[in-house]
Amino acid sequence: MHRMERVRTAVAVCAHPDDLEYFCGGTIRAMADDGWHIGLVIATDGDRGTHDPAASSQLVASTRREEAMAAAWILGVSHVEFLGHEDGELSTAASLRAELTRIYRSMRPERLITFDPWKRYELHPDHREIGMAAIDARLFARLPHFHPEHLRDGLAPWTISEILLFNTDEPDYFVDVSRTIEAKLEALRAHTSQWEGIWPQTSGAVRAEAARMGALAGAAAAEGFKRLYVPLGPVSAGWSDANNGPTVGC
Ligand SMILES: [Zn+2]
């Protein structure tokens, strides 16, 4: 007789095709190796991600889509959803929140991974906006009077109990990526269009950041997150910091 294993599910919500790999690729690969089912949402088509003024937006978008799929495969992501919003124009508008709410109710993940929207001096507007929209949609997903049309489609309210925020000023949760950093770099490099002439600097910066986080976590290489643990309870209860000092987990 087979024992039923509980499959843990996570959703990663990013703004651009290469965000996941850059900010938390080592963690995603470690989670996949550990049996997590991981869905990736890429909100924009990234069509302005080029320094070439003569480049065709359509071609840039399609190239970046292919690169994202190749990278996701390397990291063990189970499913990629492209929302196709305009690059640089994301907002926490109701339409984006509604899309994410529907995805959460459909995927029913226990963990949300996204940008820390409260990071100081984050220069890319899409990074600020997607983090906030992803967190807002978590609240909407758990309450039936937000988007009741989803319920009519058979999607029940759903509560995500844990949020990991990357690109954060206040990391308090660390994932040891010593064994997955090479896969992270391979996946990142799959975004060929983004690294022309600057791969040595990019890969060097990624290794240096992993070593810096590793020093905080007691590992050779790590990725750091701000962790919000939000157990079932009143909507206004906010988050509780269940951590007591740096935590290493997956
Ligand atoms: Zn980005």
PDB file of N, CA, C and O in Angstrom, residues 120-172:
ATOM      1  N   ARG A 120      13.791  49.665   1.174  1.00  0.00           N
ATOM      2  CA  ARG A 120      14.156  51.054   0.928  1.00  0.00           C
ATOM      3  C   ARG A 120      14.973  51.176  -0.358  1.00  0.00           C
ATOM      4  O   ARG A 120      15.791  50.305  -0.659  1.00  0.00           O
ATOM      5  N   TYR A 121      14.728  52.225  -1.063  1.00  0.00           N
ATOM      6  CA  TYR A 121      15.518  52.611  -2.233  1.00  0.00           C
ATOM      7  C   TYR A 121      15.453  51.594  -3.365  1.00  0.00           C
ATOM      8  O   TYR A 121      16.372  51.502  -4.167  1.00  0.00           O
ATOM      9  N   GLU A 122      14.399  50.822  -3.437  1.00  0.00           N
ATOM     10  CA  GLU A 122      14.206  49.949  -4.599  1.00  0.00           C
ATOM     11  C   GLU A 122      13.853  50.849  -5.781  1.00  0.00           C
ATOM     12  O   GLU A 122      12.871  51.596  -5.733  1.00  0.00           O
ATOM     13  N   LEU A 123      14.654  50.771  -6.836  1.00  0.00           N
ATOM     14  CA  LEU A 123      14.517  51.728  -7.927  1.00  0.00           C
ATOM     15  C   LEU A 123      13.537  51.295  -9.007  1.00  0.00           C
ATOM     16  O   LEU A 123      13.094  52.110  -9.802  1.00  0.00           O
ATOM     17  N   HIS A 124      13.222  50.003  -9.071  1.00  0.00           N
ATOM     18  CA  HIS A 124      12.329  49.566 -10.160  1.00  0.00           C
ATOM     19  C   HIS A 124      10.874  49.579  -9.681  1.00  0.00           C
ATOM     20  O   HIS A 124      10.522  48.861  -8.741  1.00  0.00           O
ATOM     21  N   PRO A 125      10.039  50.401 -10.330  1.00  0.00           N
ATOM     22  CA  PRO A 125       8.647  50.487  -9.868  1.00  0.00           C
ATOM     23  C   PRO A 125       7.916  49.153  -9.909  1.00  0.00           C
ATOM     24  O   PRO A 125       7.093  48.857  -9.025  1.00  0.00           O
ATOM     25  N   ASP A 126       8.203  48.329 -10.916  1.00  0.00           N
ATOM     26  CA  ASP A 126       7.515  47.032 -11.004  1.00  0.00           C
ATOM     27  C   ASP A 126       7.822  46.145  -9.793  1.00  0.00           C
ATOM     28  O   ASP A 126       6.973  45.364  -9.354  1.00  0.00           O
ATOM     29  N   HIS A 127       9.046  46.254  -9.277  1.00  0.00           N
ATOM     30  CA  HIS A 127       9.414  45.422  -8.120  1.00  0.00           C
ATOM     31  C   HIS A 127       8.620  45.838  -6.889  1.00  0.00           C
ATOM     32  O   HIS A 127       8.204  45.007  -6.090  1.00  0.00           O
ATOM     33  N   ARG A 128       8.422  47.153  -6.752  1.00  0.00           N
ATOM     34  CA  ARG A 128       7.629  47.624  -5.603  1.00  0.00           C
ATOM     35  C   ARG A 128       6.168  47.207  -5.752  1.00  0.00           C
ATOM     36  O   ARG A 128       5.518  46.741  -4.816  1.00  0.00           O
ATOM     37  N   GLU A 129       5.650  47.383  -6.961  1.00  0.00           N
ATOM     38  CA  GLU A 129       4.224  47.160  -7.193  1.00  0.00           C
ATOM     39  C   GLU A 129       3.832  45.685  -7.094  1.00  0.00           C
ATOM     40  O   GLU A 129       2.801  45.348  -6.528  1.00  0.00           O
ATOM     41  N   ILE A 130       4.665  44.805  -7.663  1.00  0.00           N
ATOM     42  CA  ILE A 130       4.258  43.398  -7.682  1.00  0.00           C
ATOM     43  C   ILE A 130       4.270  42.813  -6.279  1.00  0.00           C
ATOM     44  O   ILE A 130       3.403  41.998  -5.927  1.00  0.00           O
ATOM     45  N   GLY A 131       5.232  43.259  -5.454  1.00  0.00           N
ATOM     46  CA  GLY A 131       5.264  42.751  -4.079  1.00  0.00           C
ATOM     47  C   GLY A 131       3.996  43.128  -3.332  1.00  0.00           C
ATOM     48  O   GLY A 131       3.384  42.295  -2.642  1.00  0.00           O
ATOM     49  N   MET A 132       3.583  44.376  -3.496  1.00  0.00           N
ATOM     50  CA  MET A 132       2.389  44.832  -2.778  1.00  0.00           C
ATOM     51  C   MET A 132       1.130  44.131  -3.315  1.00  0.00           C
ATOM     52  O   MET A 132       0.273  43.691  -2.538  1.00  0.00           O
ATOM     53  N   ALA A 133       1.038  44.016  -4.630  1.00  0.00           N
ATOM     54  CA  ALA A 133      -0.147  43.362  -5.204  1.00  0.00           C
ATOM     55  C   ALA A 133      -0.223  41.895  -4.769  1.00  0.00           C
ATOM     56  O   ALA A 133      -1.309  41.384  -4.452  1.00  0.00           O
ATOM     57  N   ALA A 134       0.925  41.246  -4.735  1.00  0.00           N
ATOM     58  CA  ALA A 134       0.943  39.816  -4.362  1.00  0.00           C
ATOM     59  C   ALA A 134       0.497  39.628  -2.916  1.00  0.00           C
ATOM     60  O   ALA A 134      -0.220  38.673  -2.593  1.00  0.00           O
ATOM     61  N   ILE A 135       0.922  40.554  -2.060  1.00  0.00           N
ATOM     62  CA  ILE A 135       0.546  40.460  -0.640  1.00  0.00           C
ATOM     63  C   ILE A 135      -0.932  40.834  -0.450  1.00  0.00           C
ATOM     64  O   ILE A 135      -1.662  40.167   0.294  1.00  0.00           O
ATOM     65  N   ASP A 136      -1.376  41.866  -1.143  1.00  0.00           N
ATOM     66  CA  ASP A 136      -2.795  42.260  -1.051  1.00  0.00           C
ATOM     67  C   ASP A 136      -3.707  41.115  -1.503  1.00  0.00           C
ATOM     68  O   ASP A 136      -4.748  40.847  -0.900  1.00  0.00           O
ATOM     69  N   ALA A 137      -3.310  40.462  -2.578  1.00  0.00           N
ATOM     70  CA  ALA A 137      -4.159  39.396  -3.127  1.00  0.00           C
ATOM     71  C   ALA A 137      -4.269  38.227  -2.161  1.00  0.00           C
ATOM     72  O   ALA A 137      -5.273  37.500  -2.161  1.00  0.00           O
ATOM     73  N   ARG A 138      -3.264  38.047  -1.312  1.00  0.00           N
ATOM     74  CA  ARG A 138      -3.345  36.988  -0.295  1.00  0.00           C
ATOM     75  C   ARG A 138      -4.536  37.214   0.624  1.00  0.00           C
ATOM     76  O   ARG A 138      -5.263  36.280   0.973  1.00  0.00           O
ATOM     77  N   LEU A 139      -4.743  38.474   1.003  1.00  0.00           N
ATOM     78  CA  LEU A 139      -5.889  38.786   1.862  1.00  0.00           C
ATOM     79  C   LEU A 139      -7.200  38.562   1.108  1.00  0.00           C
ATOM     80  O   LEU A 139      -8.147  37.959   1.632  1.00  0.00           O
ATOM     81  N   PHE A 140      -7.233  39.037  -0.135  1.00  0.00           N
ATOM     82  CA  PHE A 140      -8.457  38.887  -0.929  1.00  0.00           C
ATOM     83  C   PHE A 140      -8.819  37.411  -1.098  1.00  0.00           C
ATOM     84  O   PHE A 140      -9.987  37.040  -1.080  1.00  0.00           O
ATOM     85  N   ALA A 141      -7.789  36.575  -1.290  1.00  0.00           N
ATOM     86  CA  ALA A 141      -8.047  35.163  -1.610  1.00  0.00           C
ATOM     87  C   ALA A 141      -8.754  34.433  -0.477  1.00  0.00           C
ATOM     88  O   ALA A 141      -9.479  33.471  -0.700  1.00  0.00           O
ATOM     89  N   ARG A 142      -8.558  34.935   0.759  1.00  0.00           N
ATOM     90  CA  ARG A 142      -9.124  34.182   1.894  1.00  0.00           C
ATOM     91  C   ARG A 142     -10.545  34.596   2.244  1.00  0.00           C
ATOM     92  O   ARG A 142     -11.194  33.941   3.048  1.00  0.00           O
ATOM     93  N   LEU A 143     -11.039  35.693   1.670  1.00  0.00           N
ATOM     94  CA  LEU A 143     -12.354  36.209   2.047  1.00  0.00           C
ATOM     95  C   LEU A 143     -13.349  36.076   0.883  1.00  0.00           C
ATOM     96  O   LEU A 143     -13.090  36.575  -0.218  1.00  0.00           O
ATOM     97  N   PRO A 144     -14.480  35.443   1.131  1.00  0.00           N
ATOM     98  CA  PRO A 144     -15.379  35.092   0.022  1.00  0.00           C
ATOM     99  C   PRO A 144     -16.035  36.276  -0.687  1.00  0.00           C
ATOM    100  O   PRO A 144     -16.450  36.134  -1.835  1.00  0.00           O
ATOM    101  N   HIS A 145     -16.098  37.426  -0.007  1.00  0.00           N
ATOM    102  CA  HIS A 145     -16.762  38.551  -0.663  1.00  0.00           C
ATOM    103  C   HIS A 145     -15.835  39.338  -1.588  1.00  0.00           C
ATOM    104  O   HIS A 145     -16.282  40.238  -2.281  1.00  0.00           O
ATOM    105  N   PHE A 146     -14.552  38.986  -1.581  1.00  0.00           N
ATOM    106  CA  PHE A 146     -13.677  39.511  -2.630  1.00  0.00           C
ATOM    107  C   PHE A 146     -13.797  38.557  -3.818  1.00  0.00           C
ATOM    108  O   PHE A 146     -13.591  37.357  -3.692  1.00  0.00           O
ATOM    109  N   HIS A 147     -14.152  39.084  -4.939  1.00  0.00           N
ATOM    110  CA  HIS A 147     -14.282  38.306  -6.174  1.00  0.00           C
ATOM    111  C   HIS A 147     -15.143  37.040  -5.996  1.00  0.00           C
ATOM    112  O   HIS A 147     -14.677  35.908  -6.212  1.00  0.00           O
ATOM    113  N   PRO A 148     -16.410  37.242  -5.640  1.00  0.00           N
ATOM    114  CA  PRO A 148     -17.298  36.081  -5.481  1.00  0.00           C
ATOM    115  C   PRO A 148     -17.495  35.309  -6.785  1.00  0.00           C
ATOM    116  O   PRO A 148     -17.911  34.152  -6.759  1.00  0.00           O
ATOM    117  N   GLU A 149     -17.179  35.954  -7.913  1.00  0.00           N
ATOM    118  CA  GLU A 149     -17.298  35.229  -9.187  1.00  0.00           C
ATOM    119  C   GLU A 149     -16.376  34.009  -9.214  1.00  0.00           C
ATOM    120  O   GLU A 149     -16.660  33.025  -9.906  1.00  0.00           O
ATOM    121  N   HIS A 150     -15.288  34.046  -8.467  1.00  0.00           N
ATOM    122  CA  HIS A 150     -14.399  32.882  -8.418  1.00  0.00           C
ATOM    123  C   HIS A 150     -15.107  31.687  -7.778  1.00  0.00           C
ATOM    124  O   HIS A 150     -14.915  30.544  -8.192  1.00  0.00           O
ATOM    125  N   LEU A 151     -15.911  31.996  -6.757  1.00  0.00           N
ATOM    126  CA  LEU A 151     -16.620  30.916  -6.053  1.00  0.00           C
ATOM    127  C   LEU A 151     -17.601  30.240  -6.996  1.00  0.00           C
ATOM    128  O   LEU A 151     -17.756  29.012  -6.996  1.00  0.00           O
ATOM    129  N   ARG A 152     -18.232  31.066  -7.823  1.00  0.00           N
ATOM    130  CA  ARG A 152     -19.174  30.492  -8.796  1.00  0.00           C
ATOM    131  C   ARG A 152     -18.427  29.616  -9.805  1.00  0.00           C
ATOM    132  O   ARG A 152     -19.009  28.729 -10.413  1.00  0.00           O
ATOM    133  N   ASP A 153     -17.139  29.879  -9.976  1.00  0.00           N
ATOM    134  CA  ASP A 153     -16.329  29.046 -10.875  1.00  0.00           C
ATOM    135  C   ASP A 153     -15.741  27.832 -10.146  1.00  0.00           C
ATOM    136  O   ASP A 153     -14.878  27.130 -10.696  1.00  0.00           O
ATOM    137  N   GLY A 154     -16.164  27.622  -8.908  1.00  0.00           N
ATOM    138  CA  GLY A 154     -15.700  26.453  -8.158  1.00  0.00           C
ATOM    139  C   GLY A 154     -14.407  26.674  -7.399  1.00  0.00           C
ATOM    140  O   GLY A 154     -13.795  25.717  -6.917  1.00  0.00           O
ATOM    141  N   LEU A 155     -13.944  27.931  -7.303  1.00  0.00           N
ATOM    142  CA  LEU A 155     -12.698  28.219  -6.582  1.00  0.00           C
ATOM    143  C   LEU A 155     -13.040  28.743  -5.196  1.00  0.00           C
ATOM    144  O   LEU A 155     -13.569  29.841  -5.051  1.00  0.00           O
ATOM    145  N   ALA A 156     -12.735  27.965  -4.185  1.00  0.00           N
ATOM    146  CA  ALA A 156     -13.070  28.332  -2.802  1.00  0.00           C
ATOM    147  C   ALA A 156     -12.025  29.300  -2.246  1.00  0.00           C
ATOM    148  O   ALA A 156     -10.893  29.341  -2.731  1.00  0.00           O
ATOM    149  N   PRO A 157     -12.393  30.083  -1.210  1.00  0.00           N
ATOM    150  CA  PRO A 157     -11.410  30.934  -0.548  1.00  0.00           C
ATOM    151  C   PRO A 157     -10.230  30.093  -0.049  1.00  0.00           C
ATOM    152  O   PRO A 157     -10.392  28.920   0.302  1.00  0.00           O
ATOM    153  N   TRP A 158      -9.075  30.741   0.013  1.00  0.00           N
ATOM    154  CA  TRP A 158      -7.866  30.010   0.377  1.00  0.00           C
ATOM    155  C   TRP A 158      -6.926  30.933   1.151  1.00  0.00           C
ATOM    156  O   TRP A 158      -6.758  32.098   0.788  1.00  0.00           O
ATOM    157  N   THR A 159      -6.315  30.407   2.206  1.00  0.00           N
ATOM    158  CA  THR A 159      -5.380  31.201   3.003  1.00  0.00           C
ATOM    159  C   THR A 159      -3.961  30.693   2.830  1.00  0.00           C
ATOM    160  O   THR A 159      -3.684  29.516   3.069  1.00  0.00           O
ATOM    161  N   ILE A 160      -3.084  31.580   2.407  1.00  0.00           N
ATOM    162  CA  ILE A 160      -1.646  31.287   2.357  1.00  0.00           C
ATOM    163  C   ILE A 160      -1.063  31.627   3.723  1.00  0.00           C
ATOM    164  O   ILE A 160      -1.220  32.753   4.199  1.00  0.00           O
ATOM    165  N   SER A 161      -0.404  30.666   4.356  1.00  0.00           N
ATOM    166  CA  SER A 161       0.014  30.889   5.740  1.00  0.00           C
ATOM    167  C   SER A 161       1.434  31.437   5.887  1.00  0.00           C
ATOM    168  O   SER A 161       1.809  31.891   6.960  1.00  0.00           O
ATOM    169  N   GLU A 162       2.206  31.409   4.815  1.00  0.00           N
ATOM    170  CA  GLU A 162       3.593  31.851   4.951  1.00  0.00           C
ATOM    171  C   GLU A 162       3.999  32.696   3.749  1.00  0.00           C
ATOM    172  O   GLU A 162       3.695  32.354   2.609  1.00  0.00           O
ATOM    173  N   ILE A 163       4.689  33.794   4.025  1.00  0.00           N
ATOM    174  CA  ILE A 163       5.189  34.665   2.953  1.00  0.00           C
ATOM    175  C   ILE A 163       6.695  34.808   3.117  1.00  0.00           C
ATOM    176  O   ILE A 163       7.175  35.135   4.208  1.00  0.00           O
ATOM    177  N   LEU A 164       7.436  34.556   2.056  1.00  0.00           N
ATOM    178  CA  LEU A 164       8.881  34.816   2.043  1.00  0.00           C
ATOM    179  C   LEU A 164       9.132  35.968   1.090  1.00  0.00           C
ATOM    180  O   LEU A 164       8.806  35.879  -0.095  1.00  0.00           O
ATOM    181  N   LEU A 165       9.702  37.043   1.616  1.00  0.00           N
ATOM    182  CA  LEU A 165       9.967  38.229   0.810  1.00  0.00           C
ATOM    183  C   LEU A 165      11.450  38.300   0.476  1.00  0.00           C
ATOM    184  O   LEU A 165      12.293  38.363   1.378  1.00  0.00           O
ATOM    185  N   PHE A 166      11.762  38.292  -0.815  1.00  0.00           N
ATOM    186  CA  PHE A 166      13.167  38.444  -1.223  1.00  0.00           C
ATOM    187  C   PHE A 166      13.451  39.905  -1.559  1.00  0.00           C
ATOM    188  O   PHE A 166      12.550  40.734  -1.578  1.00  0.00           O
ATOM    189  N   ASN A 167      14.748  40.205  -1.797  1.00  0.00           N
ATOM    190  CA  ASN A 167      15.156  41.597  -2.051  1.00  0.00           C
ATOM    191  C   ASN A 167      14.722  42.455  -0.864  1.00  0.00           C
ATOM    192  O   ASN A 167      14.062  43.480  -1.023  1.00  0.00           O
ATOM    193  N   THR A 168      15.144  42.022   0.318  1.00  0.00           N
ATOM    194  CA  THR A 168      14.668  42.663   1.545  1.00  0.00           C
ATOM    195  C   THR A 168      15.809  43.318   2.328  1.00  0.00           C
ATOM    196  O   THR A 168      16.957  42.879   2.245  1.00  0.00           O
ATOM    197  N   ASP A 169      15.463  44.330   3.078  1.00  0.00           N
ATOM    198  CA  ASP A 169      16.427  44.974   3.986  1.00  0.00           C
ATOM    199  C   ASP A 169      16.582  44.197   5.285  1.00  0.00           C
ATOM    200  O   ASP A 169      17.525  44.429   6.030  1.00  0.00           O
ATOM    201  N   GLU A 170      15.610  43.358   5.592  1.00  0.00           N
ATOM    202  CA  GLU A 170      15.586  42.725   6.917  1.00  0.00           C
ATOM    203  C   GLU A 170      15.492  41.204   6.828  1.00  0.00           C
ATOM    204  O   GLU A 170      14.498  40.614   7.264  1.00  0.00           O
ATOM    205  N   PRO A 171      16.495  40.552   6.249  1.00  0.00           N
ATOM    206  CA  PRO A 171      16.404  39.090   6.157  1.00  0.00           C
ATOM    207  C   PRO A 171      16.435  38.440   7.534  1.00  0.00           C
ATOM    208  O   PRO A 171      17.258  38.798   8.372  1.00  0.00           O
ATOM    209  N   ASP A 172      15.491  37.528   7.761  1.00  0.00           N
ATOM    210  CA  ASP A 172      15.503  36.780   9.029  1.00  0.00           C
ATOM    211  C   ASP A 172      15.250  35.296   8.786  1.00  0.00           C
ATOM    212  O   ASP A 172      15.049  34.523   9.717  1.00  0.00           O
TER     213      ASP A 172
END
